[in-house]
XYZ file of C-alpha atoms in Angstrom:
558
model
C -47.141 13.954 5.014
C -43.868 14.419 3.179
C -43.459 17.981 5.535
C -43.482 15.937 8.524
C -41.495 13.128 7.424
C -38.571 15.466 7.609
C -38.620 15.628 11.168
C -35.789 13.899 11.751
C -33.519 12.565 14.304
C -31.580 14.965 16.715
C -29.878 12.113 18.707
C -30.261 10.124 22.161
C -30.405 9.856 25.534
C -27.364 8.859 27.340
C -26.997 5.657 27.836
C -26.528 4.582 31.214
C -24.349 1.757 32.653
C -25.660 -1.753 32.814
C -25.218 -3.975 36.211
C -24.526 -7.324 35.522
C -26.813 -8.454 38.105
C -30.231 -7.946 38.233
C -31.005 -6.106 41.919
C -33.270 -7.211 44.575
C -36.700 -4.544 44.539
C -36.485 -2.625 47.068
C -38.766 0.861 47.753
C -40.476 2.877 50.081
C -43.728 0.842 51.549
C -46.729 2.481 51.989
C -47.571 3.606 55.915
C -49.597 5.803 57.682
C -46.218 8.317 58.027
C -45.861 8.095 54.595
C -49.237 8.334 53.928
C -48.575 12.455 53.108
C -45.670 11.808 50.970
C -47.477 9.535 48.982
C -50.437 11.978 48.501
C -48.050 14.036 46.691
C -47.260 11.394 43.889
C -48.505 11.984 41.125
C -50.903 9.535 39.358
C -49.726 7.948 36.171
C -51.318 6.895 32.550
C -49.639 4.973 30.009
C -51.239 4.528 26.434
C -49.845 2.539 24.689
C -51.116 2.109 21.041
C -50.067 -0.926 18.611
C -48.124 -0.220 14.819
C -49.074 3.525 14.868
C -47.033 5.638 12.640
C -45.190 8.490 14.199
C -47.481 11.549 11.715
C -50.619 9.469 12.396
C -52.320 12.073 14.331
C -54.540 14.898 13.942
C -52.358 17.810 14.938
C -50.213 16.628 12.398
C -51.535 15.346 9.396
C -54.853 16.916 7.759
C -58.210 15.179 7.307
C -57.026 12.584 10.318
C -59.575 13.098 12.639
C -57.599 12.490 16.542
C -59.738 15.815 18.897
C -58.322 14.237 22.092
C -54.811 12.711 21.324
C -54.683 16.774 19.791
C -56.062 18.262 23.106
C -52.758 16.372 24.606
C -50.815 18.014 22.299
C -52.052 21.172 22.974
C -52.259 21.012 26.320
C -48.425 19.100 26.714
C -45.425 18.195 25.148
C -44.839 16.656 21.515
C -41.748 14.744 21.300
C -41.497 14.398 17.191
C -38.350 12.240 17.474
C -39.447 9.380 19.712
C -37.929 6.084 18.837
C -37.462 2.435 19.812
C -34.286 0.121 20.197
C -35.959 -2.499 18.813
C -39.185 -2.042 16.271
C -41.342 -5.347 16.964
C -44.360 -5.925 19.393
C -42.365 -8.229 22.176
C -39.037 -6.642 22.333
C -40.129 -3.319 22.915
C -42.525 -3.788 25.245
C -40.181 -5.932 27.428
C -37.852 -2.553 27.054
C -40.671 -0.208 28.121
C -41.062 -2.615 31.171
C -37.677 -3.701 32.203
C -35.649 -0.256 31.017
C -33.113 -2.682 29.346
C -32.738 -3.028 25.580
C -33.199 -6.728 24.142
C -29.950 -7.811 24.033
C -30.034 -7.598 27.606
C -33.539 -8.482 28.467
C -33.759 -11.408 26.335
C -37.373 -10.657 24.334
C -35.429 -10.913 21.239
C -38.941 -12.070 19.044
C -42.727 -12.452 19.054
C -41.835 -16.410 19.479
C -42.816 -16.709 22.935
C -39.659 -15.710 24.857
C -38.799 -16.354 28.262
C -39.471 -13.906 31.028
C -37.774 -15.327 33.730
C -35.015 -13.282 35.935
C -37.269 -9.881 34.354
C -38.658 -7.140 36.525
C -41.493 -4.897 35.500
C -40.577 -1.435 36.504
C -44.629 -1.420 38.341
C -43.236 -3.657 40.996
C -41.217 -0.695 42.028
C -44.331 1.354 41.923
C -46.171 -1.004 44.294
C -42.906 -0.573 46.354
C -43.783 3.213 46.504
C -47.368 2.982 47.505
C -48.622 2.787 43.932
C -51.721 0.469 43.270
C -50.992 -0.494 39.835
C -53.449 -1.642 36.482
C -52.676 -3.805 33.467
C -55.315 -3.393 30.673
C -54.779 -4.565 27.428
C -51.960 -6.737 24.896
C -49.179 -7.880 27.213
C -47.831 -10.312 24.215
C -44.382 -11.767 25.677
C -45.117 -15.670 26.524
C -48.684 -15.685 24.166
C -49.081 -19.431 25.720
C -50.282 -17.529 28.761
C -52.418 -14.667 29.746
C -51.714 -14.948 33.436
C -50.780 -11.807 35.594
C -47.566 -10.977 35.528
C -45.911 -9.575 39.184
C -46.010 -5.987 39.286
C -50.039 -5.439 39.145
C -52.821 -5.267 41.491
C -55.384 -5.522 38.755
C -54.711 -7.827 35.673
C -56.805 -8.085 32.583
C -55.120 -9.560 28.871
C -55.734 -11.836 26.158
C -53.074 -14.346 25.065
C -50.900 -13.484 21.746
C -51.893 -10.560 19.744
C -55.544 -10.958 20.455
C -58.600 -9.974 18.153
C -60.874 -6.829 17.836
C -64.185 -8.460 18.104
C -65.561 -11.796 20.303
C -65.935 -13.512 17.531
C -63.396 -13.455 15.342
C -61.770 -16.538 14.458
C -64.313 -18.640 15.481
C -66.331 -21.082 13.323
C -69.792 -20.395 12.830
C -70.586 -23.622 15.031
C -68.850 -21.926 17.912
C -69.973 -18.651 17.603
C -73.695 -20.469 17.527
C -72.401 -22.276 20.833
C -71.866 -19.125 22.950
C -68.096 -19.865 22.328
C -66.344 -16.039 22.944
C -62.833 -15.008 22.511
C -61.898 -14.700 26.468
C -60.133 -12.767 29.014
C -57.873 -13.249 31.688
C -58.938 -11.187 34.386
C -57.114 -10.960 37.834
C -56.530 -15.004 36.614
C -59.851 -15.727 35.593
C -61.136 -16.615 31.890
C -63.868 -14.378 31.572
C -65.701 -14.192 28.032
C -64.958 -11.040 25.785
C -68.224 -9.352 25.027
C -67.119 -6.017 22.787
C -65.333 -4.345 20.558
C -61.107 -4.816 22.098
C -60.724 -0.917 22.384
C -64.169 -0.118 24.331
C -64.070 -3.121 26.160
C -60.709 -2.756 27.678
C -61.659 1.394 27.944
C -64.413 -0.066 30.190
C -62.312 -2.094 32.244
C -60.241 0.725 33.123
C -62.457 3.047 34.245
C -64.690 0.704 36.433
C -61.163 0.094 37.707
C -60.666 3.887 38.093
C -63.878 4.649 39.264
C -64.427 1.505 41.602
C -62.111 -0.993 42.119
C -58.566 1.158 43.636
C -58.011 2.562 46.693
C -58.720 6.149 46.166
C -56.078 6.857 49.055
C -53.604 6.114 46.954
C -51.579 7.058 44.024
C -52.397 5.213 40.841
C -50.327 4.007 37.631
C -52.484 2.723 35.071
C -51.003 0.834 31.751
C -53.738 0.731 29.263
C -52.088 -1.239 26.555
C -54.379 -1.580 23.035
C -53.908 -4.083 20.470
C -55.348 -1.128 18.150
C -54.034 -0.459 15.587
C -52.724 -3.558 14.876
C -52.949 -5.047 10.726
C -54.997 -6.605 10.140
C -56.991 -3.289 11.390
C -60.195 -3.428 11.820
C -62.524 -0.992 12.963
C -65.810 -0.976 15.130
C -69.320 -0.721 12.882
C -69.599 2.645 13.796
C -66.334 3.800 12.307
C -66.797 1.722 9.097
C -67.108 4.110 6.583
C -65.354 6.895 8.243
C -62.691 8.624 6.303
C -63.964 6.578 2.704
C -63.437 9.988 0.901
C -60.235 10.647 2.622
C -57.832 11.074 0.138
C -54.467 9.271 1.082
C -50.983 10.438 -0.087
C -48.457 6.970 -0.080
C -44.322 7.979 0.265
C -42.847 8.457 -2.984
C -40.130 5.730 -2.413
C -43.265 2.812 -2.756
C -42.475 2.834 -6.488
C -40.860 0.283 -7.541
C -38.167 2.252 -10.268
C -34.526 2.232 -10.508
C -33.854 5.540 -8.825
C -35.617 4.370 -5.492
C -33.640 0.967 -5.703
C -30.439 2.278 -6.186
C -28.260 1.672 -2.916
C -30.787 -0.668 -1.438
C -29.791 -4.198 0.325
C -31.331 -7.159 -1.654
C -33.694 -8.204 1.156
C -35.342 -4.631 0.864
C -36.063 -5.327 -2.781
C -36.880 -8.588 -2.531
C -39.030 -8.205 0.562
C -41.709 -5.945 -2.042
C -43.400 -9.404 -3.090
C -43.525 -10.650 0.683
C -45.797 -10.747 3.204
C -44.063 -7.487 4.717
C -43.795 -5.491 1.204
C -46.034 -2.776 -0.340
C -47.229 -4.912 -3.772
C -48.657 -7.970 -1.780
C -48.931 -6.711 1.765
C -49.981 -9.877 3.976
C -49.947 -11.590 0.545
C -54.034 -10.243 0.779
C -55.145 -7.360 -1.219
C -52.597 -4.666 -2.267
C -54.606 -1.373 -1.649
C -52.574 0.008 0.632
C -54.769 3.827 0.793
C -57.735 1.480 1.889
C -55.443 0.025 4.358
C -54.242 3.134 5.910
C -58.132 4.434 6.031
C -58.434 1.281 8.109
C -55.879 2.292 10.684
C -57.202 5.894 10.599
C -60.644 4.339 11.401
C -58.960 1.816 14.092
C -57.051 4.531 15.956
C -60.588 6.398 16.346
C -62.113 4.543 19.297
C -57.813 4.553 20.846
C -58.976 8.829 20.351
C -62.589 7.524 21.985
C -61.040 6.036 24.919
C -58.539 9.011 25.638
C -61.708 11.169 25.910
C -63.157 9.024 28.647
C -59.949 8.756 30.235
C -59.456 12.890 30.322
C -63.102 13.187 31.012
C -62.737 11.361 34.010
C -60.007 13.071 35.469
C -61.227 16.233 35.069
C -64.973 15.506 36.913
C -62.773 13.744 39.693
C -60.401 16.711 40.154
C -57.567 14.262 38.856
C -56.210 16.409 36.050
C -53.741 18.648 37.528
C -51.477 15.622 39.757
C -52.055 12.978 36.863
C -49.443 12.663 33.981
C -50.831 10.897 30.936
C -48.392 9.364 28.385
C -49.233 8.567 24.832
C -46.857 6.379 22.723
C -46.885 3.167 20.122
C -44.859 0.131 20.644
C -43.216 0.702 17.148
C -43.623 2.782 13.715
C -45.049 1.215 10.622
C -44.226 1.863 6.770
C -47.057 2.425 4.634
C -44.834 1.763 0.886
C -41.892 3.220 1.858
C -39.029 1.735 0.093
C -41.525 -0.730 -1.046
C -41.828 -2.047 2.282
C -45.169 -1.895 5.409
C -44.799 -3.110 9.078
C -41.578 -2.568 10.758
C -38.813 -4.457 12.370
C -36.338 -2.654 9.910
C -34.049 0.553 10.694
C -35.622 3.014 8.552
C -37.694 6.430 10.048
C -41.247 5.058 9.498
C -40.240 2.084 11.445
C -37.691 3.219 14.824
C -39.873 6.785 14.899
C -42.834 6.888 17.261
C -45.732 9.380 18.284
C -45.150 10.304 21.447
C -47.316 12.937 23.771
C -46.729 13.792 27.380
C -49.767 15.709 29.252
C -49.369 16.689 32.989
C -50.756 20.368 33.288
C -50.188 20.439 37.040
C -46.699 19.182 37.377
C -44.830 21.511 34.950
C -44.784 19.697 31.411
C -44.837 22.593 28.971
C -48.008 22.892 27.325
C -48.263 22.721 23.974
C -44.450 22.550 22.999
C -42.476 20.243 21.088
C -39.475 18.888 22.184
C -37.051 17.917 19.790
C -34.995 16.074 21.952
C -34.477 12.397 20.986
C -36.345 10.122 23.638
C -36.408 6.323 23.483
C -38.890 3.632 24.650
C -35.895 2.722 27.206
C -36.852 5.777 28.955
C -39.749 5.215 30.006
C -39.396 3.008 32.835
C -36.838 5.446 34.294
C -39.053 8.059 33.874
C -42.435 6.506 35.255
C -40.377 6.118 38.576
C -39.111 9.167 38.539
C -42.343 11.249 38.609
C -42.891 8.616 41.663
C -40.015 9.955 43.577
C -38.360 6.650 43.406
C -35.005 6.174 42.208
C -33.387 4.179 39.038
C -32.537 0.666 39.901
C -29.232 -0.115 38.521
C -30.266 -2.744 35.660
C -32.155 -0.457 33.772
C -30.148 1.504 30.914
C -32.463 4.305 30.098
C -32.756 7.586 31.485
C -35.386 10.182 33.168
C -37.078 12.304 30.498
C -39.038 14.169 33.225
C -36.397 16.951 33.584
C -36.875 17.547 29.518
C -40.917 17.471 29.348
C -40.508 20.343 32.862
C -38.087 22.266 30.941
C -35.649 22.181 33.712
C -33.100 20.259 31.306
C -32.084 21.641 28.342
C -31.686 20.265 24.744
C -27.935 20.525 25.068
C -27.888 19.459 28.740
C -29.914 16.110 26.922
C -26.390 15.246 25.917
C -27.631 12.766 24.110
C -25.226 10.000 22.829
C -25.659 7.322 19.995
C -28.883 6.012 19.307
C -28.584 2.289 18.884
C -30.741 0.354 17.221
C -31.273 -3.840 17.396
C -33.429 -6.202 15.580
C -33.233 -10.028 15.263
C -34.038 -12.259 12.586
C -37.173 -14.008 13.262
C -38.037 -17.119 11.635
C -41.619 -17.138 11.281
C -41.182 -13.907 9.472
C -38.126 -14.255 7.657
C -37.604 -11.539 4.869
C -35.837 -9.060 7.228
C -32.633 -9.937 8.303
C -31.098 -9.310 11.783
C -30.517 -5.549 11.886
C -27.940 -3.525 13.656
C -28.225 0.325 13.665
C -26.630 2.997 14.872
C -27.567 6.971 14.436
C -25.165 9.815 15.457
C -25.494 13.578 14.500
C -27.804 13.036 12.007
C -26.155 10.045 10.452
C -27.473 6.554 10.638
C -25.170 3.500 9.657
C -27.029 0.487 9.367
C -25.476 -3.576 9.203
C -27.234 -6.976 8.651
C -26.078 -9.957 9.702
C -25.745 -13.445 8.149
C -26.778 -12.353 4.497
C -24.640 -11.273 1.392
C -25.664 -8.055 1.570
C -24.685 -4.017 1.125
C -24.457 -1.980 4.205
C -26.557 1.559 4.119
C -25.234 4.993 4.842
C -27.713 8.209 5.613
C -26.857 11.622 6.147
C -30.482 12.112 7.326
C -29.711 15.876 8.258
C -29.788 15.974 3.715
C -32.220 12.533 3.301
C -34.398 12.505 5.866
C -35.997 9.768 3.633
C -33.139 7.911 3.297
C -33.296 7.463 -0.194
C -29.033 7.826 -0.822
C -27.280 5.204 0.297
C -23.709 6.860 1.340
C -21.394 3.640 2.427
C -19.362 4.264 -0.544
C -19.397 7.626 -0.651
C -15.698 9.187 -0.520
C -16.604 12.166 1.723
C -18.442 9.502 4.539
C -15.779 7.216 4.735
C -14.636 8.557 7.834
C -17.816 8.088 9.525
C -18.561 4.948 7.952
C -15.415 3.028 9.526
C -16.015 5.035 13.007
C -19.621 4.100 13.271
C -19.157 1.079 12.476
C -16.630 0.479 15.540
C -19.099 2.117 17.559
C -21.928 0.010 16.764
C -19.723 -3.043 17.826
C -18.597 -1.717 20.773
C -22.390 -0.721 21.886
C -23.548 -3.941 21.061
C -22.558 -5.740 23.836
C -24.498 -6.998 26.611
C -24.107 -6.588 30.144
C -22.001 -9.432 30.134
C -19.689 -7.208 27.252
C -20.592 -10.864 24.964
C -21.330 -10.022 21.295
C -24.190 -12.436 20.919
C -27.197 -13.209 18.441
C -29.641 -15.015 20.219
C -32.500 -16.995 18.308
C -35.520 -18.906 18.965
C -36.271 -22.156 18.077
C -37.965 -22.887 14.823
C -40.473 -25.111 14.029
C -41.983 -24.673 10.596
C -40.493 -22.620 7.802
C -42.197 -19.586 8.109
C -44.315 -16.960 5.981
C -42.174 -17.394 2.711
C -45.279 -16.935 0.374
C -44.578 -14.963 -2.456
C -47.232 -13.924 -4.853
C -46.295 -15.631 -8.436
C -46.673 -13.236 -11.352
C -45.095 -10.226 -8.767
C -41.459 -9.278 -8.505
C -38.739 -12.074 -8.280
C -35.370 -11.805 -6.342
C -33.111 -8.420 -7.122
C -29.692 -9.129 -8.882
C -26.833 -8.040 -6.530
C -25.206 -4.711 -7.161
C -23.836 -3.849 -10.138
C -20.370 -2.935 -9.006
C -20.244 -6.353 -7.172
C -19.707 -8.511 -10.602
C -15.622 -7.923 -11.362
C -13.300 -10.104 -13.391
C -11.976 -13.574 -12.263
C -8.880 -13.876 -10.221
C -8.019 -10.025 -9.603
C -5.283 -9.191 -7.651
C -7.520 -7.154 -5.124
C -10.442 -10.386 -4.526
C -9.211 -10.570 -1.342
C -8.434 -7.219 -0.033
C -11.939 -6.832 1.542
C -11.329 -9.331 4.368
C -9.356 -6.538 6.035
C -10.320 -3.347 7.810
C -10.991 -0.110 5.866
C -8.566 1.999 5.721
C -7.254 4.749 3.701
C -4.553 2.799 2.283
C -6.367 -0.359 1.678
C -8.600 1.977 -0.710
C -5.439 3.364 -2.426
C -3.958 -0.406 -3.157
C -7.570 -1.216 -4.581
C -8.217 1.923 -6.527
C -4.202 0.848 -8.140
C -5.516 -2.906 -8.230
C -2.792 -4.190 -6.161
C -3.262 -6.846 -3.249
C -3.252 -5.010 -0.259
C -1.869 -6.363 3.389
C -1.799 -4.598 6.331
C 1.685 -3.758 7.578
C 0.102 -5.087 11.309
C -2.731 -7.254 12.547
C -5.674 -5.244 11.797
């Protein structure tokens, strides 16, 4: 694993301009003179997967057993530097919809956030002739499982769902016939299988009997695999129980992987989100991981039935299939699991295009860096329809085809956006930004150190740079960038919340870790003449006065 972790970031898309007004949707509709067009479209599949780490497949790590997400690979493109804008369930899934990044769309948390004024990049697909399919964990607004506009067949679960019927029901309930249920096409039907097979089976009856076979298709199979608490069907149980499993070596908790890190990462290790007491349940984290191996099996199960189809239906060669996870995870590194946070494990995602009959390279990697706010650009432009102005990603299709280069990619700063969420509260609200190779990362609202990675050097991130001499330069630059990026379409600077009603997961273990001091170099004598230079700007000579421990003012408003 420790090979592939140094594949590291080679930059981003181009951002493109954001209208400040969301557009009316407008398209091609579908008519009998269009009818020939339209047989030209190509079909679409997105699979999208749930907390999958971007090595946790086959083809690239040994003894993890993935033969169809692999036969992609071979068969496509691998894109090892996939990321997301923002690294949490809601947020970037509202991206992948709307092509907007959340400071702009609004999902800023799991807490239930308002869709109104959105538009799901599948209403433009309808617009095109496309009969479109929602399968799976939709998540945004989990006090309803109603279909949202966009699909002609609708079938979800409120919230994050559960893997089996049962689960979470008393044993008086289960004994009552009481079943986890389904929305489907509006009705509450009762679940009756394992989440991964039974929305699998969904999707092909849809496939195989309930579209119009005239017309193009766009399915969105969306899994709540593999989702912690993971748990796997019976017949995967004991897969994988000899596996051996190799954990990063920044999970131990010793000076040298401290050094440099923000308080909240040290103090998040005896948290519900950190690698002694992960969910405050039972540390073994190897066990854990075996359980996400085992989870992602039937996700590898239902990818077989998918490309089994296509091929006995003569599908295969007009049908693009694209396989990606809604964020990374950590499994120990820097003491840390889940995500939400701007480290590799967490913004990185696998990502696997397949179309052998419309020019996708097969089995190539592409090191260009591609975010989840390309996708919804790209889904419509495989369906010949053009990029409504709102959306801020762009087309990928020209990359997987090989008719864009890597340098004609041009890609710009990757910008990265997370906000503190108060049910979960031991990661602060995170602003990132990564640009040839090095990532500069902010919090905001705590008493905190800001981080610094050449990750060209430390793909790992394990030397924090921000007071390195020789980065200063592209510390203070970076950090105006970030700013300046930051703003919504509206060019506001704004940190939007949720409301709170309870305090939050706050448990911490007693007997683990307690809170980190605060950096050494941070504790200074009373009433220097320098306490108050830091309230300006840095700047080369504000470092001189300091370094000479004189007060420093700028010679103009800074």
């Amino acid at each position: 694993m420790s090979k592939l972790r140094r594949i590291i970031l080679s930059g981003c898309a181009a951002m493109a301009s954001v209208a400040l007004a969301t557009p009316a949707i407008s398209g091609p509709t579908s008519t009998p003179a269009a009818q020939a067009q339209e047989a030209q479209q190509p079909n679409i599949i997105f699979v999208l997967v749930d907390d999958l780490r971007f090595d946790m497949m086959g083809f690239l790590n040994p003894g993890l057993k993935t033969p169809n997400i692999d036969f992609l690979a071979r068969n496509g493109t691998y894109f090892p530097n996939a990321v997301v804008t923002s690294s949490l369930c809601s947020p970037s899934r509202a991206t992948i919809l709307t092509g907007q990044t959340a400071r702009n769309h609004g999902v800023v948390d799991n807490n239930n956030s308002s869709e109104d004024g959105l538009i799901f990049f599948p209403s433009y697909l309808q617009k095109a002739g496309y009969q479109t399919a929602f399968f799976g964990k939709w998540h945004m607004g989990f006090d309803t499982d109603a279909p949202r506009p966009g699909f002609d067949k609708w079938v979800s679960f409120k919230g994050q769902g559960t893997y089996f019927p049962t689960e979470r029901l008393s044993p008086a309930q289960r004994a009552a016939g009481e079943r986890q249920m389904l929305n489907v096409d509006g009705r509450e039907v009762k679940r009756t299988g394992y989440i991964t097979d039974e929305l699998t089976d969904y999707t092909m009856d849809w496939l195989e009997k309930g579209r119009d076979k005239s017309k193009p298709f766009f399915v969105y199979l969306s899994h709540k695999a593999v989702h912690s608490d993971a748990l796997p069907p019976e017949r995967y149980r004991d897969q994988y129980k000899d596996l051996d499993i190799r954990l990063p070596d920044t999970l131990a908790n010793t000076p040298e992987n401290n050094a440099g890190k923000p308080l909240w990462v040290q103090n998040q290790r005896n948290s519900w989100h950190g690698a002694d007491n992960p969910y405050t349940g039972k540390p073994d984290l190897k066990e854990r991981v075996r359980d996400i191996y085992r989870t992602l099996s039937p996700v590898d199960d239902s990818l077989g039935r998918i490309l089994a189809y296509l091929k006995k239906n003569r599908l295969e060669k007009n049908t693009m299939i694209v396989f990606y996870s809604d964020n990374g995870f950590l499994i120990g590194d820097h003491g840390l699991i889940d995500k939400r946070n701007a480290y590799e494990p967490s913004v990185r995602v696998p990502m696997v295009v397949y179309a052998p009959g419309l020019g996708v390279a097969k089995g190539a990697t592409n090191p260009a860096l591609v975010r989840n706010l390309d996708l919804a650009p790209t889904f419509l432009d495989v369906a010949h329809v053009a990029k409504p102005g709102q959306m801020e990603g762009s087309s990928f299709l020209g990359l997987a085809e090989g008719k864009v280069t890597l340098a004609d990619w041009k890609p710009s700063d990757f910008i990265y956006e997370y906000y503190w969420e108060w049910t979960f509260p031991q990661t602060p609200t995170t602003f990132a930004i990564e640009r040839d190779r090095v990532k500069y990362i902010q919090y905001h609202g705590v008493w905190d150190t800001e981080e610094l990675y050449d990750l060209a050097k430390d793909p790992e991130e394990r030397r924090n740079l921000i007071d390195d001499p020789a980065y200063f330069d592209a510390k203070v630059s970076l950090r105006k960038a970030l700013f300046a990026q930051l703003a919504n379409a509206r060019g506001q600077h704004a940190v939007p919340y949720t409301e709170k009603t309870s305090p939050g997961v706050v448990y911490r273990v007693e007997g683990g870790t307690h809170a980190a001091d605060f950096p050494a170099g941070w504790y200074k004598p009373a009433d220097l003449p320098t306490k108050m230079n830091d309230i300006f700007p840095d700047s080369p000579a504000k470092t001189k006065a300091t370094e000479a421990g004189k007060p420093y003012f700028p010679q103009k408003p800074e």
